Amino acid sequence: MIDQKLILYSTDYSPPVRSVRVVAKLLGIEVELRDVNLVGGEHLREPFVKLNPEHTLPTLDDNGFILWDSQTICAYLVDKYGKDDSLYPKDLQLRAKCNQRLFFNGSTLFGRLRDIGRPIYLGEYSEVPQRKIDEAYDNLNALEAFLENDLFLVGNQLTIADVCVALTIPFLLIHAPLKDDKHRKISAWLKRVSATIPFFDEMNAKYPEEHRIFITDLLEKNKQKK
């Protein structure tokens, strides 16, 4: 139990938000959730923009210290509240490797999701172009290579990199499903992450399927408009 008040501005459907929630729970930290209505544009108005000029979720308020970007928040929480450094190693090389995996998630994997998803939301895609799917598979192939010799993304123990990537990947698989002959290690790793974090599926399992249905409906509506 901590004596400071941690507030997380959030929305349930966001993988980055849920990565922070998973890490907080792993650390035994109590976080007060404050839902931000994205559909209503609450994130684009005061006072939220004053709190976070990038108006992104999640945003953390740690007793007046404001921080955003889910991966940065996860790292901060482990550094400040972790009983040890297992989730975010202090060893220079292991931390560098963990950071590399985190940056890969934020810029490449989640970036790919935005690249595919935004034109769907804007009504520009009634079908995802094959080149976008091929690019997603390039990213999955790289992730498979990361797991060539290790059980997790940074050696053989769970880190925040595993949490963040494991929450992004199921959404990418909506567009580029795993191939049995090429992605066995990713498939085994996803099961391993779920087995290592007892509450992982309970917190997260329903959202990728709900998003798949949402995306399928949007694509169909976009097709009907053309």
PDB file of C-alpha atoms in Angstrom:
ATOM      1  CA  MET A   1       0.000   0.000   0.000  1.00  0.00           C
ATOM      2  CA  ILE A   2       1.261   3.468  -0.867  1.00  0.00           C
ATOM      3  CA  ASP A   3       0.379   6.716   0.850  1.00  0.00           C
ATOM      4  CA  GLN A   4       0.254   8.793  -2.318  1.00  0.00           C
ATOM      5  CA  LYS A   5      -2.719   9.002  -4.654  1.00  0.00           C
ATOM      6  CA  LEU A   6      -2.201   7.553  -8.127  1.00  0.00           C
ATOM      7  CA  ILE A   7      -4.753   8.616 -10.728  1.00  0.00           C
ATOM      8  CA  LEU A   8      -4.842   7.038 -14.185  1.00  0.00           C
ATOM      9  CA  TYR A   9      -6.843   8.784 -16.888  1.00  0.00           C
ATOM     10  CA  SER A  10      -7.963   5.920 -19.045  1.00  0.00           C
ATOM     11  CA  THR A  11     -10.383   4.118 -21.313  1.00  0.00           C
ATOM     12  CA  ASP A  12     -11.017   0.368 -21.148  1.00  0.00           C
ATOM     13  CA  TYR A  13     -10.518  -0.436 -24.836  1.00  0.00           C
ATOM     14  CA  SER A  14      -6.995   0.930 -25.102  1.00  0.00           C
ATOM     15  CA  PRO A  15      -4.144  -1.666 -25.034  1.00  0.00           C
ATOM     16  CA  PRO A  16      -1.696   1.004 -23.761  1.00  0.00           C
ATOM     17  CA  VAL A  17      -4.031   1.862 -20.879  1.00  0.00           C
ATOM     18  CA  ARG A  18      -4.428  -1.781 -19.958  1.00  0.00           C
ATOM     19  CA  SER A  19      -0.666  -2.335 -20.045  1.00  0.00           C
ATOM     20  CA  VAL A  20      -0.315   0.250 -17.268  1.00  0.00           C
ATOM     21  CA  ARG A  21      -3.146  -1.354 -15.323  1.00  0.00           C
ATOM     22  CA  VAL A  22      -1.515  -4.802 -15.598  1.00  0.00           C
ATOM     23  CA  VAL A  23       1.880  -3.494 -14.461  1.00  0.00           C
ATOM     24  CA  ALA A  24       0.289  -1.602 -11.562  1.00  0.00           C
ATOM     25  CA  LYS A  25      -1.479  -4.760 -10.443  1.00  0.00           C
ATOM     26  CA  LEU A  26       1.745  -6.781 -10.729  1.00  0.00           C
ATOM     27  CA  LEU A  27       3.369  -4.210  -8.454  1.00  0.00           C
ATOM     28  CA  GLY A  28       0.480  -4.245  -5.986  1.00  0.00           C
ATOM     29  CA  ILE A  29      -0.276  -0.576  -6.607  1.00  0.00           C
ATOM     30  CA  GLU A  30      -3.773   0.827  -6.160  1.00  0.00           C
ATOM     31  CA  VAL A  31      -4.683   3.159  -9.018  1.00  0.00           C
ATOM     32  CA  GLU A  32      -7.781   5.328  -9.203  1.00  0.00           C
ATOM     33  CA  LEU A  33      -9.196   5.098 -12.731  1.00  0.00           C
ATOM     34  CA  ARG A  34     -10.778   8.165 -14.293  1.00  0.00           C
ATOM     35  CA  ASP A  35     -12.499   7.388 -17.571  1.00  0.00           C
ATOM     36  CA  VAL A  36     -12.020   9.900 -20.380  1.00  0.00           C
ATOM     37  CA  ASN A  37     -14.793   9.992 -22.982  1.00  0.00           C
ATOM     38  CA  LEU A  38     -12.918   9.817 -26.290  1.00  0.00           C
ATOM     39  CA  VAL A  39     -16.068   9.604 -28.402  1.00  0.00           C
ATOM     40  CA  GLY A  40     -17.346  12.777 -26.744  1.00  0.00           C
ATOM     41  CA  GLY A  41     -14.004  14.513 -27.333  1.00  0.00           C
ATOM     42  CA  GLU A  42     -13.262  15.005 -23.643  1.00  0.00           C
ATOM     43  CA  HIS A  43      -9.542  14.448 -24.323  1.00  0.00           C
ATOM     44  CA  LEU A  44      -9.505  17.451 -26.678  1.00  0.00           C
ATOM     45  CA  ARG A  45     -10.923  19.939 -24.181  1.00  0.00           C
ATOM     46  CA  GLU A  46      -9.837  21.676 -21.019  1.00  0.00           C
ATOM     47  CA  PRO A  47      -8.959  20.654 -18.390  1.00  0.00           C
ATOM     48  CA  PHE A  48      -7.506  17.479 -19.907  1.00  0.00           C
ATOM     49  CA  VAL A  49      -5.446  19.276 -22.590  1.00  0.00           C
ATOM     50  CA  LYS A  50      -3.946  21.456 -19.868  1.00  0.00           C
ATOM     51  CA  LEU A  51      -2.999  18.264 -18.032  1.00  0.00           C
ATOM     52  CA  ASN A  52      -1.586  16.574 -21.156  1.00  0.00           C
ATOM     53  CA  PRO A  53      -1.027  18.803 -24.219  1.00  0.00           C
ATOM     54  CA  GLU A  54      -0.732  15.688 -26.420  1.00  0.00           C
ATOM     55  CA  HIS A  55      -4.227  14.686 -25.165  1.00  0.00           C
ATOM     56  CA  THR A  56      -3.345  10.985 -25.147  1.00  0.00           C
ATOM     57  CA  LEU A  57      -4.303   8.077 -22.908  1.00  0.00           C
ATOM     58  CA  PRO A  58      -3.159   6.791 -20.538  1.00  0.00           C
ATOM     59  CA  THR A  59      -2.080   9.790 -18.483  1.00  0.00           C
ATOM     60  CA  LEU A  60      -0.802   9.305 -14.938  1.00  0.00           C
ATOM     61  CA  ASP A  61      -1.091  11.745 -12.056  1.00  0.00           C
ATOM     62  CA  ASP A  62       1.233  10.617  -9.270  1.00  0.00           C
ATOM     63  CA  ASN A  63       0.479  13.091  -6.499  1.00  0.00           C
ATOM     64  CA  GLY A  64       0.808  16.024  -8.915  1.00  0.00           C
ATOM     65  CA  PHE A  65       3.529  14.549 -11.137  1.00  0.00           C
ATOM     66  CA  ILE A  66       1.943  14.161 -14.586  1.00  0.00           C
ATOM     67  CA  LEU A  67       3.240  11.596 -17.059  1.00  0.00           C
ATOM     68  CA  TRP A  68       1.941  10.115 -20.295  1.00  0.00           C
ATOM     69  CA  ASP A  69       2.983   7.420 -22.790  1.00  0.00           C
ATOM     70  CA  SER A  70       2.093   3.978 -21.477  1.00  0.00           C
ATOM     71  CA  GLN A  71       5.567   2.478 -21.745  1.00  0.00           C
ATOM     72  CA  THR A  72       7.163   5.425 -19.979  1.00  0.00           C
ATOM     73  CA  ILE A  73       4.543   5.125 -17.243  1.00  0.00           C
ATOM     74  CA  CYS A  74       5.202   1.383 -16.847  1.00  0.00           C
ATOM     75  CA  ALA A  75       8.943   1.984 -16.509  1.00  0.00           C
ATOM     76  CA  TYR A  76       8.375   4.807 -14.019  1.00  0.00           C
ATOM     77  CA  LEU A  77       6.068   2.702 -11.854  1.00  0.00           C
ATOM     78  CA  VAL A  78       8.574  -0.158 -11.640  1.00  0.00           C
ATOM     79  CA  ASP A  79      11.469   2.201 -10.869  1.00  0.00           C
ATOM     80  CA  LYS A  80       9.518   3.989  -8.140  1.00  0.00           C
ATOM     81  CA  TYR A  81       7.319   1.303  -6.623  1.00  0.00           C
ATOM     82  CA  GLY A  82       8.823  -2.061  -7.575  1.00  0.00           C
ATOM     83  CA  LYS A  83      10.225  -4.253  -4.793  1.00  0.00           C
ATOM     84  CA  ASP A  84      12.939  -5.321  -7.267  1.00  0.00           C
ATOM     85  CA  ASP A  85      13.927  -4.629 -10.860  1.00  0.00           C
ATOM     86  CA  SER A  86      12.701  -7.895 -12.397  1.00  0.00           C
ATOM     87  CA  LEU A  87      10.017  -6.187 -14.509  1.00  0.00           C
ATOM     88  CA  TYR A  88      12.420  -3.495 -15.733  1.00  0.00           C
ATOM     89  CA  PRO A  89      16.038  -4.618 -15.205  1.00  0.00           C
ATOM     90  CA  LYS A  90      18.638  -2.154 -13.988  1.00  0.00           C
ATOM     91  CA  ASP A  91      21.453  -4.090 -15.659  1.00  0.00           C
ATOM     92  CA  LEU A  92      22.596  -1.787 -18.478  1.00  0.00           C
ATOM     93  CA  GLN A  93      22.406  -4.303 -21.308  1.00  0.00           C
ATOM     94  CA  LEU A  94      19.164  -5.914 -20.168  1.00  0.00           C
ATOM     95  CA  ARG A  95      17.532  -2.496 -19.744  1.00  0.00           C
ATOM     96  CA  ALA A  96      18.730  -1.464 -23.209  1.00  0.00           C
ATOM     97  CA  LYS A  97      17.222  -4.640 -24.640  1.00  0.00           C
ATOM     98  CA  CYS A  98      13.984  -4.015 -22.771  1.00  0.00           C
ATOM     99  CA  ASN A  99      13.875  -0.432 -24.072  1.00  0.00           C
ATOM    100  CA  GLN A 100      14.471  -1.643 -27.622  1.00  0.00           C
ATOM    101  CA  ARG A 101      11.499  -4.006 -27.363  1.00  0.00           C
ATOM    102  CA  LEU A 102       9.370  -1.211 -25.875  1.00  0.00           C
ATOM    103  CA  PHE A 103      10.325   1.196 -28.660  1.00  0.00           C
ATOM    104  CA  PHE A 104       9.574  -1.522 -31.224  1.00  0.00           C
ATOM    105  CA  ASN A 105       6.129  -1.861 -29.709  1.00  0.00           C
ATOM    106  CA  GLY A 106       5.388   1.856 -29.573  1.00  0.00           C
ATOM    107  CA  SER A 107       6.786   2.938 -32.925  1.00  0.00           C
ATOM    108  CA  THR A 108       6.412  -0.202 -35.044  1.00  0.00           C
ATOM    109  CA  LEU A 109       3.681  -2.522 -33.745  1.00  0.00           C
ATOM    110  CA  PHE A 110       1.301   0.094 -32.373  1.00  0.00           C
ATOM    111  CA  GLY A 111       2.292   2.392 -35.224  1.00  0.00           C
ATOM    112  CA  ARG A 112       1.227  -0.324 -37.649  1.00  0.00           C
ATOM    113  CA  LEU A 113      -2.145  -0.557 -35.900  1.00  0.00           C
ATOM    114  CA  ARG A 114      -2.649   3.195 -36.316  1.00  0.00           C
ATOM    115  CA  ASP A 115      -1.537   2.995 -39.939  1.00  0.00           C
ATOM    116  CA  ILE A 116      -4.159   0.349 -40.682  1.00  0.00           C
ATOM    117  CA  GLY A 117      -6.877   1.551 -38.336  1.00  0.00           C
ATOM    118  CA  ARG A 118      -7.000   5.277 -39.058  1.00  0.00           C
ATOM    119  CA  PRO A 119      -8.140   4.949 -42.715  1.00  0.00           C
ATOM    120  CA  ILE A 120     -10.816   2.486 -41.563  1.00  0.00           C
ATOM    121  CA  TYR A 121     -12.122   4.945 -38.946  1.00  0.00           C
ATOM    122  CA  LEU A 122     -12.077   7.768 -41.521  1.00  0.00           C
ATOM    123  CA  GLY A 123     -14.066   5.710 -44.027  1.00  0.00           C
ATOM    124  CA  GLU A 124     -11.184   5.453 -46.510  1.00  0.00           C
ATOM    125  CA  TYR A 125     -10.800   1.666 -46.400  1.00  0.00           C
ATOM    126  CA  SER A 126     -13.518  -0.841 -47.208  1.00  0.00           C
ATOM    127  CA  GLU A 127     -10.766  -3.445 -47.347  1.00  0.00           C
ATOM    128  CA  VAL A 128      -7.260  -3.296 -45.880  1.00  0.00           C
ATOM    129  CA  PRO A 129      -4.709  -3.128 -48.732  1.00  0.00           C
ATOM    130  CA  GLN A 130      -2.515  -6.211 -49.104  1.00  0.00           C
ATOM    131  CA  ARG A 131       0.650  -4.125 -48.786  1.00  0.00           C
ATOM    132  CA  LYS A 132      -0.452  -3.056 -45.293  1.00  0.00           C
ATOM    133  CA  ILE A 133      -1.026  -6.667 -44.316  1.00  0.00           C
ATOM    134  CA  ASP A 134       2.381  -7.619 -45.735  1.00  0.00           C
ATOM    135  CA  GLU A 135       4.002  -4.887 -43.647  1.00  0.00           C
ATOM    136  CA  ALA A 136       2.267  -6.238 -40.547  1.00  0.00           C
ATOM    137  CA  TYR A 137       3.678  -9.680 -41.302  1.00  0.00           C
ATOM    138  CA  ASP A 138       7.169  -8.163 -41.615  1.00  0.00           C
ATOM    139  CA  ASN A 139       6.727  -6.868 -38.058  1.00  0.00           C
ATOM    140  CA  LEU A 140       5.492 -10.237 -36.799  1.00  0.00           C
ATOM    141  CA  ASN A 141       8.452 -11.957 -38.407  1.00  0.00           C
ATOM    142  CA  ALA A 142      10.779  -9.609 -36.540  1.00  0.00           C
ATOM    143  CA  LEU A 143       9.011 -10.391 -33.262  1.00  0.00           C
ATOM    144  CA  GLU A 144       9.365 -14.107 -33.973  1.00  0.00           C
ATOM    145  CA  ALA A 145      13.115 -13.558 -34.387  1.00  0.00           C
ATOM    146  CA  PHE A 146      13.283 -11.739 -31.034  1.00  0.00           C
ATOM    147  CA  LEU A 147      11.990 -14.929 -29.402  1.00  0.00           C
ATOM    148  CA  GLU A 148      14.398 -17.277 -31.181  1.00  0.00           C
ATOM    149  CA  ASN A 149      16.490 -18.084 -28.114  1.00  0.00           C
ATOM    150  CA  ASP A 150      14.494 -16.723 -25.182  1.00  0.00           C
ATOM    151  CA  LEU A 151      11.249 -17.544 -23.384  1.00  0.00           C
ATOM    152  CA  PHE A 152      10.377 -13.860 -23.041  1.00  0.00           C
ATOM    153  CA  LEU A 153      11.342 -10.698 -24.904  1.00  0.00           C
ATOM    154  CA  VAL A 154      14.242  -9.931 -22.562  1.00  0.00           C
ATOM    155  CA  GLY A 155      15.754 -13.269 -21.641  1.00  0.00           C
ATOM    156  CA  ASN A 156      13.838 -15.812 -19.607  1.00  0.00           C
ATOM    157  CA  GLN A 157      11.774 -13.671 -17.258  1.00  0.00           C
ATOM    158  CA  LEU A 158       8.746 -11.462 -17.748  1.00  0.00           C
ATOM    159  CA  THR A 159       9.325  -7.724 -18.150  1.00  0.00           C
ATOM    160  CA  ILE A 160       7.183  -4.715 -18.955  1.00  0.00           C
ATOM    161  CA  ALA A 161       8.142  -5.257 -22.606  1.00  0.00           C
ATOM    162  CA  ASP A 162       6.221  -8.544 -22.604  1.00  0.00           C
ATOM    163  CA  VAL A 163       3.188  -6.891 -21.027  1.00  0.00           C
ATOM    164  CA  CYS A 164       3.079  -4.015 -23.522  1.00  0.00           C
ATOM    165  CA  VAL A 165       3.714  -6.120 -26.630  1.00  0.00           C
ATOM    166  CA  ALA A 166       1.355  -8.914 -25.566  1.00  0.00           C
ATOM    167  CA  LEU A 167      -1.479  -6.399 -25.320  1.00  0.00           C
ATOM    168  CA  THR A 168      -0.766  -4.886 -28.746  1.00  0.00           C
ATOM    169  CA  ILE A 169      -0.287  -8.082 -30.748  1.00  0.00           C
ATOM    170  CA  PRO A 170      -3.845  -9.520 -30.525  1.00  0.00           C
ATOM    171  CA  PHE A 171      -5.172  -6.373 -32.212  1.00  0.00           C
ATOM    172  CA  LEU A 172      -2.621  -6.635 -35.008  1.00  0.00           C
ATOM    173  CA  LEU A 173      -3.586 -10.289 -35.492  1.00  0.00           C
ATOM    174  CA  ILE A 174      -7.066  -9.154 -36.519  1.00  0.00           C
ATOM    175  CA  HIS A 175      -5.474  -8.049 -39.792  1.00  0.00           C
ATOM    176  CA  ALA A 176      -2.521 -10.472 -39.963  1.00  0.00           C
ATOM    177  CA  PRO A 177      -3.275 -13.770 -38.197  1.00  0.00           C
ATOM    178  CA  LEU A 178      -0.355 -15.875 -37.004  1.00  0.00           C
ATOM    179  CA  LYS A 179       0.862 -18.523 -39.446  1.00  0.00           C
ATOM    180  CA  ASP A 180       1.482 -21.944 -37.905  1.00  0.00           C
ATOM    181  CA  ASP A 181       4.634 -22.534 -39.936  1.00  0.00           C
ATOM    182  CA  LYS A 182       6.206 -19.131 -39.229  1.00  0.00           C
ATOM    183  CA  HIS A 183       5.029 -17.878 -35.843  1.00  0.00           C
ATOM    184  CA  ARG A 184       5.176 -20.806 -33.432  1.00  0.00           C
ATOM    185  CA  LYS A 185       7.322 -18.900 -30.967  1.00  0.00           C
ATOM    186  CA  ILE A 186       4.940 -15.933 -30.835  1.00  0.00           C
ATOM    187  CA  SER A 187       2.029 -18.271 -30.218  1.00  0.00           C
ATOM    188  CA  ALA A 188       3.887 -20.067 -27.405  1.00  0.00           C
ATOM    189  CA  TRP A 189       5.059 -16.749 -25.922  1.00  0.00           C
ATOM    190  CA  LEU A 190       1.521 -15.310 -25.797  1.00  0.00           C
ATOM    191  CA  LYS A 191       0.372 -18.399 -23.880  1.00  0.00           C
ATOM    192  CA  ARG A 192       3.397 -18.097 -21.588  1.00  0.00           C
ATOM    193  CA  VAL A 193       2.663 -14.450 -20.760  1.00  0.00           C
ATOM    194  CA  SER A 194      -0.954 -15.342 -19.988  1.00  0.00           C
ATOM    195  CA  ALA A 195       0.123 -18.239 -17.763  1.00  0.00           C
ATOM    196  CA  THR A 196       2.704 -16.100 -15.936  1.00  0.00           C
ATOM    197  CA  ILE A 197       0.209 -13.321 -15.104  1.00  0.00           C
ATOM    198  CA  PRO A 198      -2.778 -15.016 -13.386  1.00  0.00           C
ATOM    199  CA  PHE A 199      -5.195 -12.135 -14.010  1.00  0.00           C
ATOM    200  CA  PHE A 200      -4.060 -11.355 -17.562  1.00  0.00           C
ATOM    201  CA  ASP A 201      -6.887 -13.036 -19.467  1.00  0.00           C
ATOM    202  CA  GLU A 202      -9.528 -11.822 -17.036  1.00  0.00           C
ATOM    203  CA  MET A 203      -8.462  -8.228 -17.635  1.00  0.00           C
ATOM    204  CA  ASN A 204      -7.862  -8.410 -21.369  1.00  0.00           C
ATOM    205  CA  ALA A 205      -9.277 -11.432 -23.205  1.00  0.00           C
ATOM    206  CA  LYS A 206     -12.567  -9.926 -24.394  1.00  0.00           C
ATOM    207  CA  TYR A 207     -11.244  -6.737 -25.985  1.00  0.00           C
ATOM    208  CA  PRO A 208      -9.525  -8.047 -29.155  1.00  0.00           C
ATOM    209  CA  GLU A 209     -12.661  -9.950 -30.191  1.00  0.00           C
ATOM    210  CA  GLU A 210     -14.875  -6.945 -29.505  1.00  0.00           C
ATOM    211  CA  HIS A 211     -12.501  -4.814 -31.572  1.00  0.00           C
ATOM    212  CA  ARG A 212     -12.510  -7.372 -34.400  1.00  0.00           C
ATOM    213  CA  ILE A 213     -16.307  -7.171 -34.580  1.00  0.00           C
ATOM    214  CA  PHE A 214     -16.152  -3.362 -34.485  1.00  0.00           C
ATOM    215  CA  ILE A 215     -13.584  -3.228 -37.313  1.00  0.00           C
ATOM    216  CA  THR A 216     -15.512  -5.766 -39.424  1.00  0.00           C
ATOM    217  CA  ASP A 217     -18.672  -3.680 -39.082  1.00  0.00           C
ATOM    218  CA  LEU A 218     -16.826  -0.484 -39.980  1.00  0.00           C
ATOM    219  CA  LEU A 219     -15.317  -2.033 -43.104  1.00  0.00           C
ATOM    220  CA  GLU A 220     -18.746  -3.241 -44.181  1.00  0.00           C
ATOM    221  CA  LYS A 221     -20.263   0.217 -43.631  1.00  0.00           C
ATOM    222  CA  ASN A 222     -17.412   1.796 -45.610  1.00  0.00           C
ATOM    223  CA  LYS A 223     -18.046  -0.675 -48.435  1.00  0.00           C
ATOM    224  CA  GLN A 224     -21.743   0.211 -48.536  1.00  0.00           C
ATOM    225  CA  LYS A 225     -20.942   3.921 -48.797  1.00  0.00           C
ATOM    226  CA  LYS A 226     -18.868   3.425 -51.947  1.00  0.00           C
TER     227      LYS A 226
END
